[in-house]
Amino acid sequence: MKQKVTLKQIAKELDVSISTVSKALKDSVEISLDTRQKVKAFAKLYNYKPNNIALSLKNRKTKTIGVIIPEIVHHFFTTVIGGVEKVANEKGYNVIICSSNNSFDKEVINLEMLASGSADGFILSVAKETQLKKDYHHIEETMSQGMPVVLFDRIIDEVVCDKVIIDDTKGAQTATNHLLSIGCKKIAILTTVDYISVGKLRTNGYLRALRAYDITEKEEFILKIEDIDNCEAEISEFLKDKDIDAIFAVNELFAVTAVKVLDVQGKKVPDDVSVIGFTDGILSKHFIPSLTTVSQHGEDMGIRAAKLLIDKLEGDDEVTEEYRTVIIDTSLIQRKSTKKIGSDPNN
Amino acid sequence: MKQKVTLKQIAKELDVSISTVSKALKDSVEISLDTRQKVKAFAKLYNYKPNNIALSLKNRKTKTIGVIIPEIVHHFFTTVIGGVEKVANEKGYNVIICSSNNSFDKEVINLEMLASGSADGFILSVAKETQLKKDYHHIEETMSQGMPVVLFDRIIDEVVCDKVIIDDTKGAQTATNHLLSIGCKKIAILTTVDYISVGKLRTNGYLRALRAYDITEKEEFILKIEDIDNCEAEISEFLKDKDIDAIFAVNELFAVTAVKVLDVQGKKVPDDVSVIGFTDGILSKHFIPSLTTVSQHGEDMGIRAAKLLIDKLEGDDEVTEEYRTVIIDTSLIQRKSTKKIGSDPNN
């Protein structure tokens, strides 16, 4: 391992003042190009890292944004990246993407790799395993090295940084309210296990809506699915002979799978059971019946996240200690998997 | 701009032999760590680039694979990345992804950015605009700097490098043959404009199958779509009052859109018209009726591309001048959008 050097040692070695070294590292024009190059080469050679963020963020020069997402084969995350790229293109930034594949280790490795010279700052949605482990040291270290991080969607409450989220609770509440408003009373929820923050929040929204309507929640109406990719058998077993008139599914795949399972079990959507999903992806749009769903506006999330990050990268040092949380409004997109309001008021 | 320096100048400046500089740049243990660090820092400082690939590829050290794809919100490309990541994880490589967004300029910028220290080699599917411009200098330059490139799916015949493709012509021929074998005679094709290489090849496969059955192709049965994202009106206009019994669509979206348009026009799939798509994505699997389709095995493509690249990165210098083209077999997945063989032999 190379030893760490201090500003003082660099100054001594190159026979210049500490102030010169500091200014040279900040690329100040007060210092001759030759000296700046020498200082930077030396600092690089001896792996010099500043102990504080005294170096203005403005001096970072990769003009690249690192995006780390939990899954790459995932429509929602790719739409968020689409939004990030729009803003990045406008502002002259490149975008580099890595997938953690929901692994804590890969998230740490990717972040370290990109932080060591490939990107100026990060837009990140954390891996399932990170949420489970509750170990966020890699994110905190990256920030303490002066690289801003914007978390989106799967965020961490404990980490203080810019965040872009949707109001999952409110979105789920709106969806459940809609089912109640069209006359549904026996509403099941297909959700994820609790450690997935968005699944938990959406379950909370579902429960909140029921309570506001004075409907007692039933344990047997709640299915918490762990293995998302193989949900069909579980959903089939759960729905078998169940007396329900609506389903709220916390993602698109659960919703589509529920419609198919209901079809096999001889129930019609929306005549017998209304179904609402979450995420307005290609499946929701193109499925027959097309799915009523809560749109997360992934592209908007990406746009807002990129703006927050670039603001921080280009802002004055004095304001970089301010953190914002942007909440993107969800909206209910009504399609054909739910009855129309008032279509069956007496049922 | 910094001036370019030669090995000789570095040697003179640091008062060592040219051989020492060369070995130091190759990270040879014959040279002391201190000298190696000095030489490398100096070379970096003066932007030294080797004029030949004398530096063994084995000495590159980022252990990172750069993947550049034309679109990020695209299921097929993300499945290829899934395959790349599988192999990369096994072999201890990281994966960095960039999207060219089908822009030539962005492809060039991304490649240059990643080539300057972030990745050891590349897996690339070229942008539409690059195919149109026929300008491949950026890919050739990257290779001439000693960084191997593996092209996949949207490849360039003129560039000599490792390639992973599917046999688009054969895949399309198999699909069209299947339609012919179930008794269809009036088969339309929904394809892309000719400069998209895969669209053109699939059109060729369609024509080849018709000719093998002695069926004369009809100009009015071929629709070449430019604006993929807004294809519905065009497909609707094309299919209006058209006397056909089958459609071969060169992608999933065209196939799904055709089924919907046919439904609106009062024709049933597969009873009146059989439909086959290309790409086995989530839409094909979950759509009702589920789509018969040509599977491209995206994950396999990614696996093979990553293996080719890592072979080159880790291989002996002597064999790096060998280039391979791997052709991934397509397969026809029969689902519910086509009639069963023999189900309607007299029609």
XYZ file of C-alpha atoms in Angstrom:
694
model
C 0.000 0.000 0.000
C 1.097 3.503 -0.733
C 1.399 5.770 2.292
C -0.977 8.633 2.675
C 0.616 12.044 2.421
C -0.465 15.364 3.805
C -0.553 18.796 2.176
C 2.453 19.641 4.322
C 4.517 16.726 3.023
C 3.657 17.554 -0.584
C 4.688 21.176 0.033
C 7.977 20.113 1.592
C 8.763 17.591 -1.122
C 8.101 20.041 -3.940
C 9.613 22.971 -2.086
C 6.551 25.192 -2.308
C 4.223 26.627 0.329
C 1.224 24.730 1.678
C -0.983 27.456 0.303
C 0.460 26.857 -3.153
C -0.257 23.143 -2.890
C -3.806 23.789 -1.753
C -4.431 26.283 -4.541
C -2.805 24.027 -7.127
C -5.080 21.150 -6.111
C -8.022 23.519 -6.560
C -6.654 24.322 -10.033
C -6.308 27.986 -9.156
C -5.000 30.172 -11.999
C -2.897 32.028 -9.419
C -0.520 29.079 -9.669
C 1.482 28.377 -12.831
C 0.274 25.506 -15.008
C 3.577 23.724 -14.542
C 3.332 23.832 -10.741
C -0.313 22.778 -10.796
C 0.564 19.750 -12.929
C 3.484 18.808 -10.722
C 1.454 19.105 -7.539
C -1.431 17.107 -8.963
C 0.841 14.384 -10.336
C 2.582 14.117 -6.978
C -0.707 14.059 -5.088
C -1.947 11.370 -7.422
C 1.239 9.397 -7.146
C 1.075 9.328 -3.381
C -2.657 8.814 -3.264
C -3.289 12.118 -1.540
C -6.834 12.470 -0.296
C -8.118 15.635 1.328
C -9.425 15.116 4.859
C -12.175 17.608 4.396
C -14.162 18.922 1.520
C -12.146 22.103 1.399
C -11.601 21.410 -2.289
C -14.481 23.062 -3.986
C -16.802 20.601 -5.662
C -16.683 22.905 -8.646
C -13.176 21.712 -9.335
C -14.157 18.135 -9.930
C -13.747 17.481 -13.563
C -15.093 14.164 -14.749
C -18.457 15.760 -15.609
C -19.926 12.337 -15.124
C -22.856 11.189 -13.014
C -22.785 7.675 -11.599
C -26.141 5.921 -11.326
C -26.423 2.733 -9.277
C -29.667 0.801 -9.434
C -30.737 -2.459 -7.796
C -31.783 -4.184 -11.038
C -31.070 -3.551 -14.689
C -33.802 -5.730 -16.205
C -36.455 -3.482 -14.667
C -38.610 -1.055 -16.607
C -39.108 1.457 -13.800
C -35.401 1.874 -13.064
C -34.585 2.271 -16.740
C -37.201 5.026 -17.085
C -35.577 6.846 -14.158
C -32.237 6.603 -15.982
C -33.965 8.028 -19.060
C -34.861 11.107 -16.993
C -31.342 11.415 -15.585
C -29.911 11.286 -19.114
C -32.222 14.043 -20.357
C -30.953 16.506 -17.766
C -27.360 15.273 -18.036
C -27.361 15.809 -21.805
C -28.700 19.325 -21.420
C -26.080 20.200 -18.846
C -23.126 18.511 -20.554
C -22.736 15.563 -18.192
C -22.143 11.923 -19.035
C -24.007 9.161 -17.264
C -22.448 5.891 -16.128
C -24.727 3.143 -14.891
C -24.012 0.178 -12.636
C -26.348 -2.447 -11.267
C -25.957 -3.762 -7.739
C -28.139 -6.720 -8.628
C -29.619 -6.203 -5.141
C -26.318 -7.283 -3.586
C -24.777 -5.229 -0.797
C -21.245 -6.197 -1.834
C -21.795 -5.227 -5.449
C -23.262 -1.902 -4.385
C -20.178 -1.184 -2.274
C -17.794 -2.262 -5.050
C -19.609 -0.251 -7.717
C -19.719 2.852 -5.577
C -16.026 2.617 -4.721
C -15.075 1.974 -8.329
C -17.008 4.942 -9.665
C -15.957 7.167 -6.773
C -12.301 6.653 -7.551
C -12.179 8.956 -10.504
C -15.025 7.937 -12.807
C -17.864 10.068 -11.460
C -18.363 13.340 -9.596
C -21.496 12.332 -7.757
C -24.136 9.638 -7.493
C -27.764 8.878 -7.981
C -28.563 5.707 -6.124
C -31.432 3.398 -5.287
C -30.241 0.946 -2.671
C -30.103 -2.840 -2.956
C -32.564 -5.031 -1.088
C -29.670 -6.561 0.813
C -28.490 -3.120 1.931
C -31.957 -2.378 3.276
C -31.894 -5.690 5.092
C -28.357 -5.265 6.507
C -28.881 -1.605 7.416
C -25.218 -0.967 6.615
C -24.823 2.367 4.885
C -21.170 3.145 5.581
C -20.276 3.132 1.871
C -22.778 5.857 1.104
C -21.726 7.940 4.066
C -18.032 7.562 3.206
C -18.635 8.643 -0.373
C -20.339 11.785 0.855
C -17.671 12.486 3.428
C -15.157 12.457 0.587
C -17.058 15.354 -0.918
C -19.047 13.452 -3.511
C -22.737 14.232 -3.322
C -25.258 11.390 -3.371
C -28.928 11.634 -4.299
C -31.031 8.672 -3.196
C -34.225 7.809 -5.043
C -37.120 5.392 -4.653
C -35.474 2.862 -2.327
C -33.992 5.397 0.030
C -32.588 5.224 3.569
C -34.149 7.433 6.212
C -31.008 7.378 8.363
C -28.735 8.829 5.672
C -28.860 12.605 5.410
C -28.648 13.593 1.742
C -30.796 14.749 -1.158
C -33.632 12.366 -1.870
C -36.276 11.916 -4.510
C -39.186 9.743 -3.551
C -42.747 9.221 -4.419
C -45.280 9.242 -1.626
C -45.793 5.491 -1.682
C -48.211 5.575 1.216
C -50.356 8.235 -0.429
C -50.217 6.503 -3.816
C -51.404 3.235 -2.270
C -54.060 5.071 -0.295
C -55.338 6.740 -3.474
C -55.499 3.378 -5.239
C -57.342 1.737 -2.351
C -59.674 4.741 -2.032
C -60.511 4.399 -5.678
C -61.471 0.763 -5.187
C -63.626 1.749 -2.199
C -65.225 4.592 -4.156
C -66.364 2.262 -6.939
C -68.106 0.103 -4.366
C -65.502 -2.544 -3.555
C -65.516 -3.675 0.061
C -63.465 -6.847 0.143
C -60.088 -5.644 -1.028
C -57.024 -7.880 -0.940
C -53.448 -6.623 -1.215
C -50.548 -8.361 -2.943
C -47.428 -6.848 -1.433
C -43.794 -7.609 -0.687
C -42.104 -8.592 2.539
C -41.741 -5.710 4.974
C -38.020 -5.043 4.628
C -38.597 -3.701 1.118
C -39.363 -0.137 2.133
C -41.689 0.659 -0.747
C -43.716 -2.514 -0.179
C -44.162 -1.676 3.479
C -45.188 1.922 2.757
C -47.726 0.813 0.163
C -49.173 -1.698 2.606
C -49.495 1.153 5.109
C -51.363 3.248 2.546
C -53.747 0.383 1.892
C -54.427 -0.022 5.623
C -54.873 3.716 6.113
C -57.486 3.888 3.358
C -59.433 0.975 4.829
C -59.406 2.534 8.304
C -60.613 5.878 6.940
C -63.589 3.966 5.531
C -64.081 2.146 8.854
C -63.298 -1.186 7.286
C -61.486 -3.636 9.515
C -58.387 -5.043 7.875
C -58.196 -8.799 7.611
C -54.951 -10.708 7.948
C -56.162 -13.215 5.337
C -56.555 -10.440 2.751
C -52.840 -9.568 2.890
C -50.267 -11.590 0.941
C -46.595 -10.711 1.472
C -44.582 -12.207 -1.378
C -40.854 -12.818 -1.015
C -39.943 -14.420 -4.334
C -41.191 -11.812 -6.785
C -40.112 -13.702 -9.899
C -42.036 -16.832 -8.983
C -45.197 -15.360 -7.562
C -47.807 -17.188 -9.606
C -48.256 -20.302 -7.469
C -48.369 -18.242 -4.271
C -50.939 -15.818 -5.688
C -52.996 -18.695 -7.068
C -53.058 -20.420 -3.673
C -53.880 -17.129 -1.919
C -56.802 -16.240 -4.215
C -58.299 -19.718 -4.332
C -61.929 -19.607 -3.166
C -61.307 -16.226 -1.563
C -64.350 -13.992 -1.380
C -62.965 -10.676 -2.631
C -64.138 -7.980 -5.021
C -60.878 -6.110 -5.565
C -57.101 -6.464 -5.501
C -54.501 -3.801 -4.946
C -51.095 -5.061 -6.163
C -47.950 -3.154 -5.189
C -46.310 -3.776 -8.542
C -47.151 -4.467 -12.145
C -46.131 -8.110 -12.215
C -48.307 -9.011 -9.209
C -51.247 -7.235 -10.890
C -50.830 -8.993 -14.232
C -50.307 -12.344 -12.523
C -53.438 -11.808 -10.411
C -55.533 -11.102 -13.529
C -54.304 -14.306 -15.138
C -54.853 -16.366 -11.993
C -58.369 -14.956 -11.617
C -59.079 -15.861 -15.235
C -58.002 -19.465 -14.590
C -60.161 -19.508 -11.441
C -63.155 -18.397 -13.505
C -63.393 -14.807 -12.267
C -63.630 -11.870 -14.620
C -61.709 -8.614 -14.390
C -63.200 -6.067 -13.784
C -66.728 -7.535 -13.566
C -66.047 -9.871 -10.639
C -62.823 -8.409 -9.311
C -61.291 -4.967 -9.918
C -57.488 -4.880 -10.027
C -55.149 -1.914 -9.529
C -51.404 -2.147 -9.950
C -48.477 0.124 -9.148
C -45.940 1.414 -11.736
C -47.077 2.440 -15.168
C -44.887 0.148 -17.239
C -45.304 -1.417 -20.653
C -47.210 -4.370 -19.221
C -49.868 -2.112 -17.688
C -50.278 -0.185 -20.924
C -50.399 -3.126 -23.314
C -52.057 -5.813 -21.232
C -55.627 -6.779 -22.033
C -57.445 -5.549 -20.027
C -55.129 -2.577 -19.738
C -54.376 -1.989 -16.058
C -55.578 0.775 -13.827
C -52.409 1.722 -11.988
C -50.558 4.185 -9.818
C -48.001 5.937 -12.001
C -44.681 6.613 -10.326
C -43.480 8.985 -13.025
C -40.044 7.361 -13.221
C -38.724 9.817 -15.775
C -39.712 12.751 -13.547
C -37.867 11.124 -10.656
C -34.750 10.870 -12.797
C -35.067 14.484 -13.930
C -35.444 15.779 -10.377
C -32.629 13.579 -9.045
C -30.238 14.757 -11.772
C -31.139 18.400 -11.123
C -30.523 18.024 -7.395
C -27.167 16.388 -8.034
C -25.979 18.897 -10.612
C -27.095 21.779 -8.378
C -24.891 20.349 -5.677
C -21.967 19.691 -8.044
C -22.083 23.191 -9.461
C -23.288 25.092 -6.422
C -21.304 27.258 -4.046
C -19.625 25.517 -1.170
C -21.706 27.452 1.323
C -24.970 25.872 0.269
C -23.781 22.312 -0.134
C -24.782 21.514 3.408
C -28.440 21.926 2.581
C -30.343 18.750 1.762
C -33.654 18.485 0.044
C -36.243 15.740 -0.244
C -38.379 15.982 -3.352
C -41.661 14.110 -3.303
C -42.982 13.288 -6.752
C -46.749 13.101 -6.964
C -48.173 9.802 -8.058
C -51.274 9.744 -10.182
C -53.964 7.165 -10.706
C -54.288 6.111 -14.324
C -57.715 4.605 -14.874
C -57.878 1.909 -17.500
C -59.927 -1.224 -17.987
C -59.050 -3.456 -15.018
C -61.362 -1.542 -12.666
C -65.056 -0.755 -12.900
C -66.027 2.807 -13.692
C -67.209 4.978 -10.829
C -70.929 4.436 -10.264
C -71.051 1.451 -12.598
C -72.291 -0.845 -9.894
C -73.396 1.313 -6.963
C -75.685 -1.242 -5.343
C -73.243 -4.060 -5.106
C -3.415 20.865 -24.708
C -0.635 18.903 -23.170
C 2.041 17.802 -25.626
C 2.419 14.150 -26.401
C 5.609 12.578 -25.156
C 7.510 9.553 -26.340
C 9.095 6.755 -24.367
C 12.442 8.338 -25.218
C 11.512 11.694 -23.738
C 10.216 10.086 -20.565
C 13.461 8.139 -20.267
C 15.553 11.270 -20.760
C 13.498 13.345 -18.341
C 13.670 10.740 -15.587
C 17.251 9.744 -16.358
C 16.510 6.064 -16.861
C 16.760 3.766 -19.886
C 13.963 3.405 -22.431
C 13.761 -0.250 -21.508
C 13.161 0.741 -17.880
C 10.360 3.081 -18.896
C 8.766 0.413 -21.057
C 8.991 -2.203 -18.307
C 7.784 0.251 -15.681
C 4.721 1.025 -17.795
C 4.104 -2.702 -18.041
C 4.313 -2.827 -14.239
C 7.234 -5.266 -14.413
C 8.537 -6.377 -11.030
C 12.077 -6.062 -12.467
C 11.694 -2.347 -11.865
C 11.515 -0.896 -8.355
C 8.104 0.206 -7.128
C 9.367 3.744 -6.695
C 10.562 3.967 -10.313
C 7.390 2.372 -11.632
C 5.292 4.925 -9.778
C 7.408 7.821 -10.988
C 7.310 6.650 -14.599
C 3.594 6.092 -14.517
C 2.870 9.436 -12.880
C 5.051 11.182 -15.438
C 3.453 9.303 -18.336
C 0.051 10.227 -17.010
C 1.026 13.831 -16.473
C 2.176 14.198 -20.056
C -0.636 12.171 -21.468
C 1.660 9.475 -22.786
C -0.108 7.011 -25.056
C 1.627 3.985 -26.525
C 1.645 3.909 -30.310
C 1.279 0.196 -30.429
C -0.205 -2.466 -28.285
C 3.161 -3.540 -26.984
C 1.770 -3.116 -23.504
C 0.356 -6.474 -22.644
C -3.387 -6.410 -22.197
C -2.795 -8.488 -19.109
C -1.359 -5.430 -17.449
C -4.503 -3.400 -17.630
C -5.909 -3.195 -14.202
C -9.349 -1.664 -13.968
C -10.964 -5.132 -14.130
C -13.992 -3.380 -15.524
C -16.026 -4.099 -18.634
C -17.708 -1.191 -20.372
C -21.055 -1.934 -21.988
C -22.552 0.592 -24.402
C -26.081 -0.015 -25.627
C -28.328 2.015 -27.938
C -31.253 2.264 -25.501
C -31.623 1.755 -21.793
C -35.428 1.514 -21.600
C -35.307 -1.682 -23.644
C -35.927 -5.143 -22.258
C -33.720 -7.033 -24.730
C -30.633 -4.918 -24.086
C -31.083 -5.164 -20.335
C -31.275 -8.970 -20.555
C -27.973 -8.960 -22.484
C -26.450 -6.898 -19.675
C -27.822 -9.477 -17.233
C -25.775 -12.123 -19.053
C -22.655 -9.952 -19.106
C -22.972 -9.409 -15.355
C -23.262 -13.123 -14.641
C -19.921 -13.881 -16.292
C -18.290 -10.701 -14.978
C -19.267 -11.590 -11.393
C -17.839 -15.065 -11.748
C -14.571 -13.750 -13.153
C -14.180 -10.813 -10.765
C -14.946 -8.022 -13.201
C -17.128 -4.975 -12.680
C -19.567 -3.806 -15.327
C -20.159 -0.188 -16.261
C -23.059 0.627 -18.558
C -23.658 3.650 -20.777
C -26.475 4.351 -23.197
C -25.811 6.056 -26.509
C -29.507 6.829 -26.809
C -28.994 5.946 -30.484
C -26.849 9.046 -30.949
C -23.519 8.819 -32.746
C -22.030 11.666 -30.707
C -23.046 10.109 -27.414
C -21.600 6.780 -28.477
C -18.266 8.446 -29.285
C -18.260 10.411 -26.021
C -19.176 7.388 -23.909
C -16.544 5.218 -25.533
C -13.825 7.843 -25.087
C -14.831 8.489 -21.510
C -14.757 4.821 -20.531
C -11.611 4.151 -22.589
C -9.671 6.754 -20.667
C -9.161 4.698 -17.562
C -12.567 3.373 -16.542
C -12.735 0.135 -18.508
C -10.375 -2.451 -19.987
C -12.544 -3.439 -22.907
C -15.987 -3.008 -24.386
C -19.151 -4.802 -25.278
C -21.086 -2.629 -27.694
C -24.242 -2.585 -29.765
C -24.057 0.396 -32.093
C -26.455 3.338 -32.270
C -28.913 3.697 -35.141
C -27.216 6.934 -36.107
C -23.833 5.198 -36.304
C -25.308 2.605 -38.650
C -26.733 5.423 -40.765
C -23.523 7.505 -40.823
C -21.250 4.505 -41.357
C -18.584 6.221 -39.256
C -16.799 3.706 -37.086
C -13.535 5.518 -36.378
C -14.186 5.625 -32.624
C -14.481 1.847 -32.423
C -11.408 1.288 -34.533
C -9.392 3.810 -32.520
C -10.354 2.143 -29.266
C -9.140 -1.180 -30.582
C -5.938 0.298 -31.969
C -5.210 1.562 -28.466
C -5.215 -2.049 -27.351
C -8.684 -2.184 -25.859
C -10.681 -5.107 -27.202
C -14.241 -4.529 -28.392
C -16.955 -7.159 -28.764
C -19.906 -6.088 -30.894
C -23.308 -7.685 -30.380
C -26.709 -7.612 -32.032
C -26.365 -4.354 -33.960
C -22.916 -5.042 -35.335
C -20.847 -3.556 -38.152
C -19.622 -5.900 -40.861
C -16.727 -3.600 -41.787
C -15.172 -3.623 -38.314
C -12.966 -6.621 -37.634
C -13.446 -7.705 -34.036
C -15.193 -10.325 -31.926
C -18.932 -10.383 -32.540
C -21.966 -12.052 -31.048
C -25.027 -12.096 -33.204
C -28.127 -14.065 -33.703
C -28.905 -15.324 -37.148
C -31.648 -12.786 -37.765
C -32.278 -14.019 -41.272
C -32.649 -17.608 -40.138
C -34.813 -16.636 -37.164
C -37.184 -14.710 -39.425
C -37.176 -17.532 -41.928
C -38.116 -20.031 -39.195
C -40.954 -17.789 -38.041
C -42.297 -17.333 -41.573
C -41.889 -21.049 -42.276
C -43.945 -21.802 -39.202
C -46.747 -19.561 -40.467
C -46.595 -21.306 -43.852
C -46.589 -24.735 -42.200
C -49.809 -24.023 -40.306
C -51.495 -23.143 -43.585
C -51.089 -19.368 -43.785
C -50.575 -18.056 -47.314
C -51.111 -14.315 -47.091
C -48.416 -13.260 -44.667
C -47.674 -9.600 -44.016
C -44.492 -8.337 -42.355
C -44.174 -5.400 -39.980
C -40.533 -4.389 -40.114
C -38.218 -1.413 -39.673
C -36.562 0.813 -42.232
C -33.644 -0.838 -44.004
C -30.766 0.969 -42.338
C -31.531 -0.859 -39.089
C -29.454 -3.944 -39.840
C -31.560 -6.386 -37.832
C -34.777 -5.176 -39.496
C -33.303 -5.642 -42.920
C -31.982 -9.128 -42.141
C -35.338 -10.205 -40.726
C -37.086 -8.903 -43.819
C -34.649 -10.967 -45.903
C -35.497 -14.081 -43.887
C -39.194 -13.477 -44.448
C -38.646 -13.122 -48.205
C -36.416 -16.186 -48.340
C -39.063 -18.336 -46.646
C -41.765 -17.141 -49.055
C -39.582 -17.880 -52.075
C -38.775 -21.368 -50.783
C -42.533 -21.982 -50.746
C -42.883 -20.473 -54.253
C -44.976 -17.629 -52.933
C -44.490 -14.331 -54.730
C -43.771 -11.512 -52.300
C -46.129 -8.555 -52.493
C -44.959 -5.013 -51.919
C -48.280 -4.193 -50.243
C -47.695 -6.885 -47.602
C -44.520 -5.191 -46.347
C -44.680 -2.258 -43.922
C -41.394 -0.542 -43.042
C -41.911 1.510 -39.893
C -39.564 4.390 -39.037
C -41.091 5.775 -35.848
C -41.160 2.687 -33.663
C -42.667 4.416 -30.650
C -45.680 5.714 -32.576
C -46.459 2.752 -34.768
C -50.131 2.227 -33.986
C -51.672 4.604 -36.548
C -49.360 3.364 -39.273
C -50.085 -0.297 -38.523
C -53.812 0.421 -38.337
C -53.779 2.141 -41.724
C -51.681 -0.665 -43.216
C -53.925 -3.484 -41.948
C -57.219 -1.772 -42.832
C -59.264 -4.014 -45.140
C -56.121 -6.007 -45.960
C -56.774 -9.625 -46.889
C -54.147 -11.435 -44.825
C -54.066 -14.539 -42.649
C -50.810 -13.974 -40.788
C -48.394 -11.306 -39.594
C -44.712 -11.631 -38.849
C -43.569 -8.673 -36.755
C -39.837 -8.015 -36.327
C -40.259 -6.933 -32.732
C -42.505 -7.392 -29.756
C -44.132 -3.971 -29.808
C -45.175 -4.281 -33.450
C -46.671 -7.710 -32.687
C -48.646 -6.523 -29.656
C -49.815 -3.416 -31.498
C -50.929 -5.544 -34.459
C -53.004 -7.801 -32.190
C -54.741 -4.779 -30.696
C -55.344 -3.151 -34.071
C -56.769 -6.414 -35.437
C -59.078 -6.626 -32.431
C -60.383 -3.117 -33.128
C -60.831 -4.041 -36.790
C -62.918 -7.041 -35.785
C -60.387 -9.768 -36.532
C -59.491 -12.472 -34.052
C -56.010 -13.715 -33.179
C -55.235 -16.533 -33.962
C -58.526 -17.625 -35.538
C -58.523 -15.026 -38.333
C -54.903 -13.933 -38.270
C -51.890 -15.671 -36.729
C -49.226 -13.358 -35.317
C -45.560 -14.081 -34.595
C -43.232 -11.573 -32.948
C -39.491 -11.366 -32.421
C -37.790 -11.069 -28.991
C -39.110 -12.989 -26.043
C -39.760 -10.112 -23.672
C -42.213 -9.620 -20.825
C -44.915 -8.397 -23.193
C -44.802 -11.612 -25.244
C -44.983 -13.753 -22.107
C -47.748 -11.894 -20.317
C -49.881 -10.616 -23.177
C -53.264 -12.245 -23.764
C -53.049 -14.073 -26.104
C -49.452 -14.845 -25.188
C -47.301 -14.355 -28.279
C -45.602 -16.953 -30.395
C -42.183 -15.434 -30.909
C -38.590 -15.868 -31.974
C -36.450 -15.857 -28.852
C -33.132 -14.046 -29.199
C -31.717 -15.447 -25.974
C -30.435 -12.061 -24.834
C -28.854 -13.426 -21.677
C -26.909 -16.006 -23.714
C -25.664 -13.235 -25.985
C -24.404 -11.338 -22.950
C -22.742 -14.452 -21.533
C -20.950 -15.228 -24.798
C -19.924 -11.596 -25.364
C -18.464 -11.346 -21.848
C -16.572 -14.604 -22.287
C -15.090 -13.448 -25.605
C -14.030 -10.158 -24.065
C -12.502 -11.656 -20.932
C -10.675 -14.272 -23.040
C -9.114 -11.419 -24.965
C -8.318 -9.402 -21.841
C -6.688 -12.340 -20.104
C -5.257 -14.166 -23.086
C -1.706 -14.233 -24.349
C -0.702 -11.419 -26.639
C -0.019 -13.899 -29.421
C -3.614 -14.911 -29.781
C -5.205 -11.500 -29.509
C -5.213 -11.078 -33.250
C -7.760 -13.829 -33.671
C -11.358 -12.705 -33.964
C -14.422 -14.827 -33.547
C -18.046 -14.408 -34.515
C -20.451 -16.340 -32.326
C -23.898 -16.968 -33.732
C -26.514 -17.615 -31.086
C -29.317 -19.880 -32.213
C -32.776 -18.411 -32.099
C -35.691 -20.599 -31.195
C -39.360 -20.406 -31.937
C -41.501 -20.276 -28.822
C -45.026 -21.358 -29.667
C -47.753 -19.731 -27.644
C -51.325 -18.692 -28.291
C -51.127 -16.056 -31.034
C -50.714 -18.684 -33.771
C -52.854 -21.647 -34.727
C -51.544 -25.094 -33.885
C -50.002 -27.139 -36.653
C -52.720 -28.960 -38.525
C -55.505 -27.106 -36.767
C -56.921 -25.757 -39.990
C -55.333 -27.692 -42.846
C -57.994 -26.920 -45.455
C -57.996 -23.203 -45.156
